[in-house]
């Protein structure tokens, strides 16, 4: 087995996600054999530092032993059981812990398998909540530049043209309000208020990715806007959904982005880091008040009958409990503060390149943009050159971002910045 | 830890799928501690025979050692890696094997995490395929009584009122054609032809669950209808999607329901049994001809940019390869034929109850209906009484079905039927 053999076999049978497959005529497709910590190893004995936590899912390094052991133990005991009418200890423990860690009266957990499904659950739940209250609302409001997933409902509330425009005839008509461009967000609040004044009787919920719009080129914006927006929405009887799928589990510096906001939403969607990057799991947290609106005699037909076969999978819950153990026992958020400052310092070395700009950091997410690039696909150019320096980077258009597993060392961070420096010297 | 303590803690924090939570004021909610083979064990040392394979996912028994070992081995080597730009051996192996086993020129695999997401992928792919060919079609056709999942796109093509009606204002407008009621399907073909004659210029694809509409009360219908329907659709340039999420992996007697049809669809969705019931994974198989319609220079913007973070998760692929090993090495389909005949024989003992009818079997799926029940929720009544006899049954309205793991023994089958006999004697 070598890279080339596996690549050919792969291309015969696999249609990769988020990929123009023709690109692989001249972009490498790399088969990974094993992984440990921040490193991925291919079949030609080359290694790559996973600077993007494998699509923002990995928290504590690949093949983390504590998470692996939790899965290994669970798989001998109970691998999975239907979650309707039945339950299991790992999910009960996980739910109690998530509610406690999120806080703010988030007291109920509804599970699914991926981020898109969690967003769909929150949208359906909000719509159904209003309906159970006798209100027929059927629109959703989201932020410009937002991304919430790929199933048709989730795609409808997104605003990244690249993923969305093709499918417009299949999508829900949604309302959109501008995300703040900078620290002054008065104009954006004014627009939001105008939309609410005009449309609040039709709007079920306002969905947003708090603090960082990750797929939206890592755009960062103020918690102050979020607080004011939530207050406005609640004044107008519009619910608020936090999509913390990418930003949750410590990425923004706090365990959840919510903890940097004074106001609280009505729903929080979590996924990605929840299992430490080991396997799919997602959850929507909400409050007892909302749960109660569905709690009624069966024949009232008020129940939320959404389901997925593997809802609350036992192995995934065991992994998620191990992730929370690591947060509790290893002082991760404090250690990440030190790392975040160091990352910011190191990345500022790249400011000397006048074609790089908009350097920004939020917790363990750092990004900058290539301005006036001479390459048509500058990000792809960086991806290819980074691979040669043993780095897995995956720029979003002309935005280069760094979102590593939390086990990265200072030396490894410096190595990443040294490598980027060399790349941009000859760019 | 006992059942009651865990139940209370569960109800404080978990909102269960497909459940009116108020039902649990008098319907048991059972915490499962461990499982082995067909048996689930609770915290009060009571056991339950899993007659429904935990929502139709389990194939070879709970905690099957071969699948567990495959996951344990994989989790130490490579737990997960991003599938865009990167790949891994378990997914390459799995894809090649799935293409070979499905056959009929199904040569490309696109992965996701659950059945709903697979259906959404097939719908988006079909829409996008026509668009890439210059055809603006934006409607889908499905069968009456169909079920395809819970995300808004998947829900749109379903037809089970209980799950769908509430959300109508959020759903795509779809076309619906009647499923055959019995062996004579000429009238249903006539209606289908009429719809195609009138609407084929707007219809991207016809989606159906071949042979058995599982969530649609285990309604079984003829492969002959499917063959004629596919021929008609293809004459009218309408694609066909097989949703084999529930019926795949041997449930209908052949490895895939496709293998009982002479004609082939354009897309096949698989999930549930794919990992033997261990963890979420789904895949859409399609043909090179369709893949090629998306294969173009990047700047043509023809790529299928759908993705989920955990697409092609390594652990799930390792489990799926173990499942295919078991099919290959243990003569499962032949053994299931003997079991299926035995199940049919044993269940026919229940025909003596004149309020039971419509006894039907397709491979490893058997069902009958309670006619003229004196209970308002007869299925729920059977569920509760079955629990007392150590059986996990989960009737669909008044339909009682039996879809056990393939490791069930003849003695266990007889025990199930004996128990049902006792239940119905006092019904």
XYZ file of N, CA, C and O in Angstrom, chain B residues 23-103:
324
model
N -46.304 10.775 28.025
C -46.603 9.334 28.055
C -45.827 8.627 29.164
O -46.299 7.631 29.727
N -44.619 9.126 29.450
C -43.794 8.432 30.446
C -44.314 8.594 31.876
O -43.728 8.066 32.807
N -45.424 9.316 32.030
C -46.080 9.302 33.344
C -46.676 7.920 33.621
O -46.804 7.519 34.758
N -47.038 7.194 32.547
C -47.511 5.814 32.789
C -46.979 4.766 31.799
O -47.413 3.618 31.839
N -46.032 5.155 30.972
C -45.356 4.173 30.119
C -43.923 4.046 30.651
O -43.291 5.059 30.932
N -43.421 2.814 30.804
C -42.057 2.675 31.339
C -41.010 3.338 30.440
O -41.186 3.403 29.223
N -39.966 3.852 31.068
C -38.777 4.328 30.350
C -37.643 3.517 30.963
O -37.375 3.642 32.157
N -37.024 2.666 30.161
C -36.146 1.650 30.744
C -34.677 1.927 30.479
O -34.235 1.950 29.326
N -33.893 2.143 31.519
C -32.454 2.366 31.361
C -31.754 1.025 31.132
O -31.914 0.099 31.921
N -31.018 0.932 30.044
C -30.309 -0.300 29.708
C -28.852 -0.191 30.170
O -28.178 0.795 29.906
N -28.419 -1.246 30.858
C -27.070 -1.263 31.443
C -26.078 -1.910 30.490
O -24.969 -1.429 30.283
N -26.471 -3.044 29.927
C -25.582 -3.780 29.036
C -26.424 -4.594 28.055
O -27.641 -4.725 28.228
N -25.770 -5.117 27.037
C -26.501 -5.896 26.043
C -25.579 -6.941 25.453
O -24.353 -6.776 25.403
N -26.183 -8.034 25.009
C -25.419 -9.095 24.354
C -26.360 -9.877 23.450
O -27.424 -10.304 23.905
N -25.985 -10.058 22.202
C -26.837 -10.784 21.264
C -28.181 -10.088 21.109
O -28.246 -8.882 20.906
N -29.262 -10.851 21.255
C -30.595 -10.242 21.116
C -31.081 -9.610 22.425
O -32.154 -9.014 22.461
N -30.303 -9.736 23.501
C -30.789 -9.327 24.820
C -30.256 -7.980 25.286
O -29.064 -7.695 25.203
N -31.187 -7.182 25.846
C -30.860 -5.929 26.539
C -31.105 -6.160 28.028
O -32.125 -6.756 28.394
N -30.207 -5.687 28.888
C -30.347 -5.891 30.338
C -30.499 -4.550 31.042
O -29.688 -3.644 30.820
N -31.500 -4.412 31.905
C -31.674 -3.140 32.608
C -30.962 -3.136 33.957
O -30.227 -4.077 34.290
N -31.145 -2.072 34.746
C -30.434 -1.917 36.020
C -31.126 -2.644 37.162
O -30.655 -2.604 38.296
N -32.282 -3.264 36.868
C -32.945 -4.084 37.897
C -32.826 -5.561 37.545
O -33.663 -6.374 37.960
N -31.804 -5.882 36.711
C -31.537 -7.273 36.316
C -32.679 -7.933 35.561
O -32.894 -9.144 35.650
N -33.422 -7.134 34.835
C -34.452 -7.680 33.968
C -33.908 -7.606 32.534
O -33.126 -6.724 32.198
N -34.310 -8.600 31.684
C -33.808 -8.547 30.323
C -34.939 -8.454 29.309
O -36.078 -8.820 29.605
N -34.632 -7.920 28.125
C -35.604 -7.707 27.049
C -35.026 -8.207 25.738
O -33.882 -7.880 25.395
N -35.838 -8.989 25.011
C -35.415 -9.472 23.701
C -35.707 -8.363 22.675
O -36.849 -7.937 22.514
N -34.668 -7.898 22.002
C -34.779 -6.753 21.093
C -35.400 -7.192 19.759
O -34.704 -7.466 18.783
N -36.741 -7.245 19.729
C -37.471 -7.732 18.537
C -37.464 -6.740 17.388
O -37.967 -7.049 16.300
N -36.948 -5.522 17.604
C -37.000 -4.501 16.554
C -35.592 -3.998 16.204
O -35.428 -2.976 15.547
N -34.584 -4.787 16.634
C -33.191 -4.445 16.309
C -32.876 -2.977 16.617
O -32.154 -2.317 15.869
N -33.430 -2.488 17.773
C -33.193 -1.099 18.182
C -33.403 -0.108 17.032
O -32.470 0.578 16.600
N -34.618 -0.008 16.562
C -34.991 0.848 15.426
C -34.336 0.395 14.126
O -33.836 1.184 13.352
N -34.281 -0.966 13.955
C -33.937 -1.564 12.670
C -32.468 -1.379 12.301
O -32.110 -1.441 11.117
N -31.614 -1.165 13.307
C -30.199 -0.946 13.001
C -29.331 -2.160 13.287
O -28.329 -2.392 12.602
N -29.679 -2.956 14.291
C -28.785 -4.026 14.706
C -28.929 -5.256 13.799
O -30.029 -5.718 13.527
N -27.814 -5.795 13.335
C -27.868 -6.967 12.449
C -27.412 -8.243 13.131
O -28.035 -9.293 13.005
N -26.269 -8.176 13.817
C -25.642 -9.418 14.292
C -25.561 -9.488 15.809
O -24.654 -10.093 16.369
N -26.550 -8.850 16.453
C -26.591 -8.892 17.907
C -25.861 -7.719 18.536
O -24.933 -7.159 17.947
N -26.280 -7.375 19.735
C -25.627 -6.285 20.454
C -24.226 -6.724 20.888
O -23.994 -7.885 21.215
N -23.312 -5.743 20.887
C -21.925 -5.982 21.301
C -21.295 -7.158 20.551
O -20.440 -7.858 21.115
N -21.692 -7.343 19.304
C -21.039 -8.362 18.466
C -19.528 -8.185 18.538
O -19.004 -7.088 18.301
N -18.823 -9.252 18.845
C -17.381 -9.118 19.113
C -16.559 -8.720 17.896
O -15.572 -7.995 18.013
N -16.957 -9.210 16.731
C -16.164 -8.884 15.539
C -16.244 -7.394 15.204
O -15.253 -6.778 14.841
N -17.449 -6.848 15.324
C -17.594 -5.409 15.040
C -16.914 -4.600 16.145
O -16.184 -3.641 15.871
N -17.121 -5.012 17.400
C -16.485 -4.307 18.523
C -14.967 -4.307 18.374
O -14.305 -3.271 18.552
N -14.417 -5.469 18.004
C -12.959 -5.548 17.850
C -12.452 -4.660 16.721
O -11.373 -4.070 16.828
N -13.220 -4.582 15.635
C -12.811 -3.721 14.517
C -12.739 -2.265 14.965
O -11.808 -1.529 14.605
N -13.723 -1.842 15.759
C -13.721 -0.454 16.255
C -12.563 -0.236 17.227
O -11.849 0.760 17.158
N -12.348 -1.216 18.123
C -11.272 -1.080 19.115
C -9.899 -0.980 18.447
O -9.033 -0.225 18.872
N -9.727 -1.756 17.381
C -8.449 -1.722 16.669
C -8.278 -0.356 15.971
O -7.222 0.268 16.022
N -9.353 0.083 15.340
C -9.273 1.325 14.568
C -9.030 2.544 15.452
O -8.303 3.466 15.071
N -9.636 2.559 16.638
C -9.587 3.755 17.475
C -8.169 4.024 18.001
O -7.843 5.150 18.389
N -7.319 3.020 17.986
C -5.922 3.222 18.384
C -5.047 3.684 17.220
O -3.934 4.165 17.426
N -5.538 3.489 16.013
C -4.722 3.734 14.819
C -5.056 5.096 14.187
O -4.190 5.936 13.973
N -6.326 5.282 13.883
C -6.796 6.544 13.271
C -8.283 6.630 13.539
O -9.068 5.858 12.998
N -8.692 7.569 14.397
C -10.113 7.643 14.777
C -10.936 8.411 13.765
O -12.089 8.088 13.504
N -10.333 9.437 13.166
C -11.064 10.265 12.202
C -10.095 11.230 11.527
O -9.144 11.680 12.140
N -10.383 11.522 10.264
C -9.624 12.574 9.573
C -10.566 13.241 8.580
O -11.501 12.608 8.071
N -10.378 14.516 8.329
C -11.196 15.246 7.352
C -11.174 14.496 6.022
O -10.121 14.013 5.591
N -12.333 14.383 5.375
C -12.408 13.635 4.111
C -12.331 14.542 2.871
O -12.535 14.087 1.756
N -12.035 15.804 3.055
C -11.812 16.681 1.898
C -10.302 16.859 1.761
O -9.653 17.349 2.678
N -9.760 16.389 0.649
C -8.311 16.469 0.446
C -7.557 15.311 1.088
O -6.394 15.076 0.790
N -8.221 14.604 1.987
C -7.597 13.477 2.684
C -8.531 12.266 2.606
O -9.717 12.415 2.322
N -7.964 11.102 2.867
C -8.779 9.897 2.831
C -8.140 8.855 3.758
O -7.143 9.150 4.417
N -8.723 7.672 3.826
C -8.151 6.645 4.692
C -8.520 5.268 4.168
O -9.456 5.134 3.366
N -7.787 4.264 4.624
C -7.957 2.922 4.087
C -9.340 2.313 4.357
O -9.934 1.728 3.446
N -9.885 2.434 5.586
C -11.205 1.817 5.816
C -12.284 2.326 4.850
O -13.137 1.550 4.411
N -12.253 3.606 4.499
C -13.304 4.117 3.612
C -13.059 3.690 2.169
O -14.009 3.457 1.408
N -11.808 3.569 1.781
C -11.503 3.134 0.408
C -11.952 1.682 0.233
O -12.623 1.330 -0.739
N -11.593 0.869 1.237
C -11.974 -0.539 1.210
C -13.499 -0.684 1.210
O -14.076 -1.422 0.406
N -14.153 0.047 2.096
C -15.609 -0.035 2.215
C -16.283 0.379 0.910
O -17.222 -0.293 0.436
N -15.811 1.458 0.311
C -16.443 1.977 -0.907
C -16.322 0.973 -2.045
O -17.290 0.720 -2.770
N -15.121 0.410 -2.193
C -14.924 -0.577 -3.265
C -15.842 -1.783 -3.039
O -16.458 -2.296 -3.975
N -15.968 -2.205 -1.781
C -16.801 -3.376 -1.472
C -18.288 -3.079 -1.669
O -19.028 -3.917 -2.188
N -18.733 -1.897 -1.241
C -20.143 -1.548 -1.419
C -20.490 -1.494 -2.906
O -21.520 -2.014 -3.333
N -19.608 -0.882 -3.703
C -19.871 -0.789 -5.146
C -19.959 -2.189 -5.753
O -20.827 -2.468 -6.577
N -19.065 -3.075 -5.322
C -19.074 -4.421 -5.867
C -20.339 -5.175 -5.438
O -20.963 -5.865 -6.239
N -20.733 -5.010 -4.179
C -21.889 -5.761 -3.674
C -23.218 -5.223 -4.215
O -24.149 -5.983 -4.456
N -23.308 -3.906 -4.364
C -24.535 -3.347 -4.951
C -24.578 -3.693 -6.439
O -25.619 -4.085 -6.964
N -23.453 -3.584 -7.109
C -23.386 -3.933 -8.531
C -24.105 -2.938 -9.421
O -24.289 -1.782 -9.033
